[in-house]
C-alpha positions as MATLAB code, in Angstrom:
seq = 'MRDKTLLFINGDAPKSFPDLDHYSLIACTDGAFHYLKRMGFPLDKLDFISGDFDSHSGSDEDMYQDKFILTLDQDKTDFHKALEIILENGFSEVDVLGGSGGEQDHFLGNLTVAYAFKDRMKIKFYDEFSEYYFIPNDFKLKGVKNKMISLYPFPSVNNITTKGLNWPLTNGSLSITSRIGTRNFAIEDEVSVEYESGDVLFFVGINEIEYPSIY';
ca = [
     -26.169  107.519  -23.158;
     -27.137  104.088  -21.883;
     -29.926  103.093  -19.500;
     -27.346  102.138  -16.914;
     -26.639  103.112  -13.307;
     -23.347  103.865  -11.542;
     -23.561  103.239   -7.797;
     -20.897  104.025   -5.191;
     -21.094  102.167   -1.874;
     -19.027  102.351    1.283;
     -16.119   99.949    0.777;
     -12.677  101.005   -0.425;
     -12.839  104.151   -2.512;
     -12.046  103.578   -6.205;
      -8.686  104.785   -7.512;
     -10.372  106.571  -10.407;
     -13.795  107.172  -11.884;
     -15.297  105.756  -15.076;
     -16.658  107.952  -17.859;
     -19.793  109.395  -16.278;
     -21.351  109.995  -19.691;
     -21.901  106.241  -19.967;
     -24.547  106.366  -17.239;
     -28.127  107.594  -17.144;
     -28.315  107.478  -13.341;
     -25.514  108.085  -10.815;
     -26.010  107.483   -7.101;
     -24.241  106.707   -3.847;
     -24.925  105.608   -0.307;
     -24.368  108.157    2.431;
     -21.092  106.550    3.527;
     -19.688  106.681    0.000;
     -20.679  110.347   -0.272;
     -17.818  111.274    2.063;
     -15.058  109.661    0.019;
     -16.525  111.089   -3.188;
     -16.345  114.534   -1.646;
     -12.715  114.009   -0.556;
     -11.761  112.793   -4.035;
     -13.213  115.811   -5.795;
     -16.025  113.914   -7.510;
     -18.488  116.285   -9.254;
     -21.239  115.906   -6.653;
     -23.728  117.758   -8.817;
     -23.695  114.667  -11.072;
     -25.316  112.568   -8.320;
     -29.000  111.858   -8.864;
     -29.567  110.615   -5.342;
     -27.764  109.843   -2.067;
     -29.458  107.182    0.051;
     -29.049  105.849    3.567;
     -29.956  106.494    7.179;
     -27.489  109.415    7.289;
     -26.069  108.425   10.644;
     -22.738  109.731    9.319;
     -24.154  112.994    7.987;
     -22.155  115.888    9.346;
     -24.273  118.784    8.097;
     -22.045  121.617    6.808;
     -21.455  121.520    3.080;
     -23.640  118.421    2.573;
     -26.656  120.626    3.150;
     -26.432  122.032   -0.366;
     -27.277  118.535   -1.670;
     -30.187  118.021    0.718;
     -32.654  117.740   -2.163;
     -30.808  114.634   -3.403;
     -31.031  112.786   -0.071;
     -33.367  109.786    0.171;
     -33.772  108.701    3.783;
     -33.947  104.905    4.208;
     -34.348  103.878    7.837;
     -35.048  100.134    7.495;
     -32.372   98.545    9.695;
     -33.210   95.067    8.373;
     -31.637   95.991    5.028;
     -28.185   97.288    4.171;
     -27.678  100.657    2.477;
     -26.627   98.767   -0.664;
     -29.857   96.757   -0.648;
     -31.964   99.878   -0.202;
     -30.105  101.729   -2.976;
     -30.788   98.866   -5.386;
     -34.482   99.015   -4.522;
     -34.531  102.730   -5.366;
     -32.722  102.061   -8.652;
     -35.306   99.415   -9.581;
     -38.130  101.780   -8.683;
     -36.631  104.277  -11.142;
     -36.772  101.719  -13.932;
     -33.091  100.734  -14.147;
     -31.862   97.148  -14.035;
     -28.176   97.388  -15.033;
     -25.826   98.631  -12.304;
     -22.056   99.093  -12.075;
     -20.965   99.123   -8.421;
     -17.776  100.752   -7.088;
     -16.728  100.493   -3.439;
     -18.163   97.004   -2.984;
     -14.982   95.392   -1.673;
     -12.343   96.304    0.886;
     -13.029   97.749    4.283;
     -14.629   95.399    6.785;
     -14.922   91.962    5.207;
     -18.355   91.225    6.634;
     -19.583   94.185    4.579;
     -18.003   92.674    1.466;
     -19.713   89.327    2.077;
     -22.948   91.141    2.769;
     -22.660   92.985   -0.549;
     -22.266   89.685   -2.415;
     -25.326   88.314   -0.632;
     -27.353   91.381   -1.621;
     -26.233   91.042   -5.247;
     -27.269   87.384   -5.147;
     -30.736   88.370   -3.906;
     -31.164   90.770   -6.843;
     -29.456   88.695   -9.564;
     -32.700   87.654  -11.282;
     -33.956   91.237  -11.424;
     -30.794   93.223  -12.110;
     -27.468   92.903  -13.893;
     -24.988   93.949  -11.198;
     -21.249   94.249  -11.829;
     -18.722   95.078   -9.126;
     -15.433   96.795   -9.968;
     -12.337   97.275   -7.827;
      -8.638   97.861   -8.503;
      -8.004   94.143   -9.085;
     -10.991   92.740  -10.941;
     -14.582   92.946  -12.011;
     -16.995   90.316  -10.743;
     -20.633   89.362  -11.128;
     -23.047   86.451  -11.218;
     -23.256   84.770  -14.604;
     -26.047   82.865  -16.401;
     -25.686   79.144  -17.073;
     -24.490   79.721  -20.655;
     -21.879   82.470  -20.577;
     -19.099   83.709  -22.888;
     -16.608   86.540  -22.530;
     -14.068   87.754  -25.092;
     -10.851   89.727  -24.718;
      -9.582   87.921  -21.634;
      -6.452   86.041  -22.756;
      -3.796   85.949  -19.995;
      -6.178   87.426  -17.446;
      -6.942   85.851  -14.094;
     -10.304   84.084  -14.034;
     -11.992   82.779  -10.900;
     -15.201   80.799  -10.631;
     -16.677   80.948   -7.157;
     -19.640   78.666   -6.377;
     -22.441   80.385   -4.494;
     -22.764   78.047   -2.679;
     -22.509   75.237   -5.268;
     -22.678   74.606   -8.995;
     -23.248   71.319  -10.818;
     -22.207   69.906  -14.199;
     -20.008   72.873  -15.037;
     -17.895   72.882  -18.205;
     -15.408   75.597  -19.141;
     -13.413   76.357  -22.281;
     -10.487   78.704  -22.772;
      -9.015   78.276  -19.284;
      -5.641   76.791  -18.387;
      -7.363   74.340  -16.009;
     -10.664   73.470  -17.692;
     -13.642   71.747  -16.143;
     -15.747   69.109  -17.871;
     -19.075   68.268  -16.244;
     -17.514   69.058  -12.899;
     -18.950   70.309   -9.638;
     -17.869   73.142   -7.355;
     -18.884   73.806   -3.780;
     -17.985   76.454   -1.242;
     -17.329   73.668    1.285;
     -15.057   71.503   -0.855;
     -13.796   72.577   -4.281;
     -13.768   76.096   -5.676;
     -12.416   77.402   -8.978;
     -10.323   80.416   -8.031;
      -7.051   81.727   -9.516;
      -7.292   80.121  -12.935;
      -6.336   82.089  -16.041;
      -7.431   82.394  -19.646;
      -5.278   80.853  -22.381;
      -7.687   81.860  -25.166;
      -9.188   85.198  -26.103;
     -12.649   83.841  -25.305;
     -13.736   81.973  -22.188;
     -17.008   80.092  -21.983;
     -18.807   78.653  -18.964;
     -21.819   76.340  -19.013;
     -23.460   74.730  -16.007;
     -26.633   72.856  -15.198;
     -27.637   74.186  -11.786;
     -26.437   76.384   -8.942;
     -24.852   79.824   -9.152;
     -21.416   81.113  -10.106;
     -19.719   84.349   -9.124;
     -17.342   85.114  -12.007;
     -14.161   87.162  -11.476;
     -11.950   88.501  -14.278;
      -8.722   90.333  -13.476;
      -8.223   93.875  -14.696;
      -4.664   93.257  -15.929;
      -2.943   90.480  -17.833;
      -0.688   88.190  -15.794;
       2.732   86.911  -16.856;
       2.450   83.564  -15.082;
      -0.204   81.655  -13.153;
      -0.636   82.718   -9.539;
      -2.417   79.808   -7.913;
      -3.202   79.793   -4.202;
];
């Protein structure tokens, strides 16, 4: 078992669940609790359920009352507050499901929360299309040949150089207001990214692609 957390939040419900034995702590926000219940998730595996419980309906949730952590601070999102609880429990590596989909302002808010915690936690989002996370300024990833790779500046990145991509960068710059690096793809098994300053949100597609799909 690894010192790693699995966290479900209230975006689109995942299509399937990862191997729960890979996690030392499993948690969800109160909104995600409802889709987990509908999907037949083993709710006894949850270590805590956090939120303001404005969507709590009573009934069968009452049997899990001892797992509820009430967080009423309206200046923070449920995702933000769940990460604080995870940190307080001594965990700093988190896999997040349900971070995308739903209302897009929530999705953008989730990215902003992850950005705020990026120096304290290793946070990876997973959905049915890709996994995505902030990367350090000297980053390598293997096993990605023919997979979609996107580099999203947050909000800018300077002197960035990539290797292993169909459209490489050499001492380039990316900015959310001008040039971004989305919808590239890996032509080598290993992709590397180095940059001098700024921040990069790195996306890697779940499946291999047969041809480039550039928007």
